[in-house]
Amino acid sequence: MFDEMNKSKYFGDIYRIIYHEKQSSRQYIATKLGLSLPTVTSVLSTLKESGLIYNAGSFHSTGGRKANKLSCIPNARYSVGIDITKNHLSIAIINLNIELIVQKRIRYRFIDSDEYYNYISNELENLLNEYSIPRDKLLGVGISMPVIFNSDNKSIFYATVIQTFPGIYDRIRKYFPYPCLLFNDANSAGLAESWNSESNQAMLYLSLSNSVGGSTINSKGISVGNNHRASEFGHMCIIPNGKQCYCGQHGCLDAYCSALILSDFCDGNLKAFFDELPTNVGYQRVFDDYLNYLALAVNNLRVCYDHDIVIGGYVGAYMTDYIDTLREKVIKLNPFETNGDFIHVCHYKTEASAVGAAIYFIDHFVKSL
């Protein structure tokens, strides 16, 4: 760990330039921050001694002496993300480059109990040992769940998809000897997709899992709204007086576009549905209806927000072969556009929420240096 007492006031600023630029030079940093070369050199020396950056070779010469490439050491720190669903849990360990070092998905039914959290803790410790992750380099554990948490990322505002109880944070944290926070699963997944994107533009993430959720990402951060429950797209009404949603209202998007609408045809096996879809005429009719409802929702989101939209969640993982069909359906509804390229398939097929929950601690580390 670096010595806080020896940090220059420019320590964090210089590290963040190197981190975000991927590769930088001493001269570029000096120009960017308006600092003298000796000052930059001194801080770079401290960063190297702290194990945060290294010389990654040289830039091509433009006529003078080649400048050294400065890059961050990816494995200088790690972060853990754990995604809890009704029937599964996923564990992801990432480094500062948001590279997946470890990922493990386990079928294990959620029960808000000490036995359940002890099981997760043991699984995590086994993975940390197996992959030789130093505990002193572990920034924290982010846990994502299909729950709306308050702004403290500890207390519950709304939970119906899984059965949990007030005080869950205090029960969980005693099993993890690391900083620990709780996050909404759709917000976490959207954050992971945003950080994977090379664009800094705002985007929407539409999560089509066993419940429908979403997130609004702006400048790699989550827009949570005044009450920390923004982007609950699953509960916007698309069919007035339509099917009943689990929330008690009628006509919600969740009642028409959750993954269960498709997987229920195959005893809960969504993969089996998509495996049979190319040859099963009945499934094709079902999926066409599904896409019609989805197109209605996506068009509404585009008209309201004018952002790019990423289709994710369980269904999103299978949408690559069908994204053009969805785009065509959306464009027929849209009064302004003739091109549906603003609709994208998710990058993360399974571990988006776990990765996003882990990103919080990476982001906090970089910003707080």
Coordinates of C-alpha atoms in Angstrom, one line a residue, residues 66-248:
K66 CA 11.7 8.7 -27.6
A67 CA 9.3 9.4 -24.8
N68 CA 8.6 6.7 -22.3
K69 CA 5.1 5.1 -22.3
L70 CA 3.6 5.2 -18.8
S71 CA 0.8 2.8 -18.0
C72 CA -1.1 1.7 -14.9
I73 CA -0.4 -1.7 -13.5
P74 CA -3.7 -3.6 -13.9
N75 CA -3.2 -6.0 -11.0
A76 CA -2.3 -3.3 -8.6
R77 CA -5.8 -3.6 -7.2
Y78 CA -8.7 -6.0 -7.5
S79 CA -12.5 -5.8 -6.8
V80 CA -15.1 -8.4 -6.3
G81 CA -18.7 -8.4 -7.7
I82 CA -21.3 -10.9 -6.6
D83 CA -24.7 -11.1 -8.4
I84 CA -27.5 -12.8 -6.5
T85 CA -30.6 -13.9 -8.3
K86 CA -33.5 -16.1 -7.2
N87 CA -31.8 -19.3 -8.3
H88 CA -28.2 -18.5 -9.1
L89 CA -25.2 -16.5 -7.8
S90 CA -22.2 -15.3 -9.8
I91 CA -18.8 -14.2 -8.5
A92 CA -16.5 -12.0 -10.6
I93 CA -13.1 -10.7 -9.7
I94 CA -11.8 -7.8 -11.9
N95 CA -8.6 -5.8 -11.9
L96 CA -8.1 -2.0 -12.5
N97 CA -8.5 -2.6 -16.3
I98 CA -12.0 -4.2 -15.7
E99 CA -10.5 -7.4 -16.9
L100 CA -12.3 -10.5 -15.6
I101 CA -9.7 -12.5 -13.6
V102 CA -12.2 -14.9 -12.2
Q103 CA -15.8 -15.7 -13.0
K104 CA -17.9 -18.4 -11.5
R105 CA -21.7 -19.1 -11.8
I106 CA -23.4 -21.4 -9.3
R107 CA -26.9 -22.7 -9.2
Y108 CA -27.9 -22.0 -5.6
R109 CA -31.3 -20.8 -4.6
F110 CA -31.4 -17.6 -2.6
I111 CA -32.5 -17.7 1.0
D112 CA -31.9 -14.6 3.2
S113 CA -30.1 -16.6 5.8
D114 CA -26.7 -16.9 7.6
E115 CA -26.2 -20.2 5.9
Y116 CA -26.6 -18.7 2.4
Y117 CA -24.2 -15.8 3.1
N118 CA -21.7 -18.1 4.7
Y119 CA -21.7 -20.3 1.6
I120 CA -21.0 -17.3 -0.6
S121 CA -18.2 -16.1 1.7
N122 CA -16.5 -19.6 1.6
E123 CA -16.8 -19.7 -2.2
L124 CA -15.2 -16.3 -2.5
E125 CA -12.3 -17.1 -0.2
N126 CA -11.7 -20.3 -2.1
L127 CA -11.5 -18.3 -5.4
L128 CA -9.2 -15.7 -3.8
N129 CA -6.9 -18.5 -2.7
E130 CA -7.1 -20.4 -6.0
Y131 CA -6.1 -17.4 -8.0
S132 CA -3.6 -16.0 -5.5
I133 CA -5.4 -12.6 -5.1
P134 CA -3.6 -10.7 -2.3
R135 CA -6.1 -9.6 0.3
D136 CA -4.4 -6.2 0.8
K137 CA -5.0 -5.4 -2.8
L138 CA -8.7 -6.2 -2.6
L139 CA -10.7 -2.9 -2.7
G140 CA -14.1 -4.3 -1.7
V141 CA -17.1 -6.5 -2.5
G142 CA -20.1 -5.2 -4.4
I143 CA -23.2 -7.3 -4.3
S144 CA -26.0 -6.9 -6.9
M145 CA -29.5 -8.1 -6.4
P146 CA -32.9 -7.5 -8.0
V147 CA -33.8 -5.1 -5.3
I148 CA -34.1 -1.3 -5.2
F149 CA -31.7 0.0 -2.5
N150 CA -31.7 3.4 -0.9
S151 CA -28.9 5.9 -1.6
D152 CA -26.8 4.5 1.3
N153 CA -26.5 1.2 -0.8
K154 CA -27.3 -0.7 2.4
S155 CA -31.0 -0.4 3.2
I156 CA -33.9 -1.7 1.1
F157 CA -36.5 0.5 -0.5
Y158 CA -38.4 -2.1 -2.6
A159 CA -38.0 -5.9 -3.0
T160 CA -40.5 -8.3 -4.5
V161 CA -38.5 -10.4 -7.0
I162 CA -36.7 -12.1 -4.2
Q163 CA -37.8 -12.4 -0.6
T164 CA -35.5 -10.5 1.7
F165 CA -35.8 -8.5 4.9
P166 CA -34.7 -5.2 6.4
G167 CA -31.2 -5.4 7.9
I168 CA -29.8 -7.5 5.1
Y169 CA -26.7 -5.4 4.9
D170 CA -25.7 -6.1 8.5
R171 CA -26.3 -9.8 8.0
I172 CA -24.2 -9.9 4.8
R173 CA -21.3 -7.7 5.9
K174 CA -20.2 -9.9 8.8
Y175 CA -19.2 -12.6 6.4
F176 CA -17.0 -10.4 4.3
P177 CA -13.9 -8.8 6.0
Y178 CA -13.7 -6.2 3.2
P179 CA -15.7 -3.0 2.4
C180 CA -19.1 -4.2 1.2
L181 CA -22.0 -2.4 -0.5
L182 CA -25.3 -3.5 -2.2
F183 CA -26.5 -2.5 -5.6
N184 CA -29.5 -2.9 -7.9
D185 CA -28.7 -5.6 -10.5
A186 CA -29.9 -3.6 -13.6
N187 CA -27.9 -0.5 -12.6
S188 CA -24.8 -2.7 -12.1
A189 CA -25.2 -4.3 -15.5
G190 CA -25.7 -1.0 -17.2
L191 CA -22.6 0.3 -15.5
A192 CA -20.5 -2.6 -16.8
E193 CA -21.8 -2.1 -20.3
S194 CA -21.0 1.6 -20.2
W195 CA -17.4 1.0 -18.9
N196 CA -16.9 -1.5 -21.7
S197 CA -18.0 1.0 -24.3
E198 CA -15.4 3.4 -25.8
S199 CA -18.0 6.1 -25.9
N200 CA -18.7 8.5 -23.1
Q201 CA -22.2 9.4 -24.4
A202 CA -25.2 8.7 -22.3
M203 CA -26.9 5.3 -22.8
L204 CA -29.8 3.2 -21.6
Y205 CA -29.5 -0.4 -20.5
L206 CA -32.7 -2.5 -20.8
S207 CA -32.4 -5.7 -18.7
L208 CA -34.6 -8.5 -19.9
S209 CA -34.2 -11.2 -17.3
N210 CA -36.8 -12.9 -15.1
S211 CA -37.8 -9.4 -14.3
V212 CA -37.4 -6.4 -16.5
G213 CA -35.3 -3.5 -15.3
G214 CA -32.9 -0.9 -16.6
S215 CA -30.5 1.9 -16.0
T216 CA -29.5 5.2 -17.4
I217 CA -25.7 5.8 -17.7
N218 CA -24.2 9.2 -18.1
S219 CA -20.4 9.7 -18.2
K220 CA -19.8 6.2 -16.9
G221 CA -22.0 6.9 -13.9
I222 CA -25.5 5.8 -13.0
S223 CA -28.4 8.4 -13.0
V224 CA -30.5 7.1 -10.1
G225 CA -33.2 9.8 -9.9
N226 CA -34.4 11.8 -6.9
N227 CA -35.6 8.7 -5.0
H228 CA -32.9 6.3 -6.2
R229 CA -35.4 4.4 -8.4
A230 CA -34.9 5.8 -11.9
S231 CA -35.0 3.6 -15.0
E232 CA -37.5 1.1 -13.6
F233 CA -38.5 0.5 -17.2
G234 CA -40.2 -2.8 -16.4
H235 CA -43.0 -0.9 -14.7
M236 CA -43.9 1.5 -17.5
C237 CA -47.3 0.7 -18.9
I238 CA -47.3 -0.4 -22.6
I239 CA -50.8 -1.9 -22.7
P240 CA -53.4 -0.1 -20.7
N241 CA -55.5 -2.5 -18.6
G242 CA -53.3 -5.3 -19.9
K243 CA -51.7 -8.3 -18.2
Q244 CA -51.2 -8.1 -14.5
C245 CA -47.6 -7.5 -13.4
Y246 CA -46.0 -8.8 -10.2
C247 CA -46.1 -5.3 -8.9
G248 CA -49.9 -5.4 -8.9

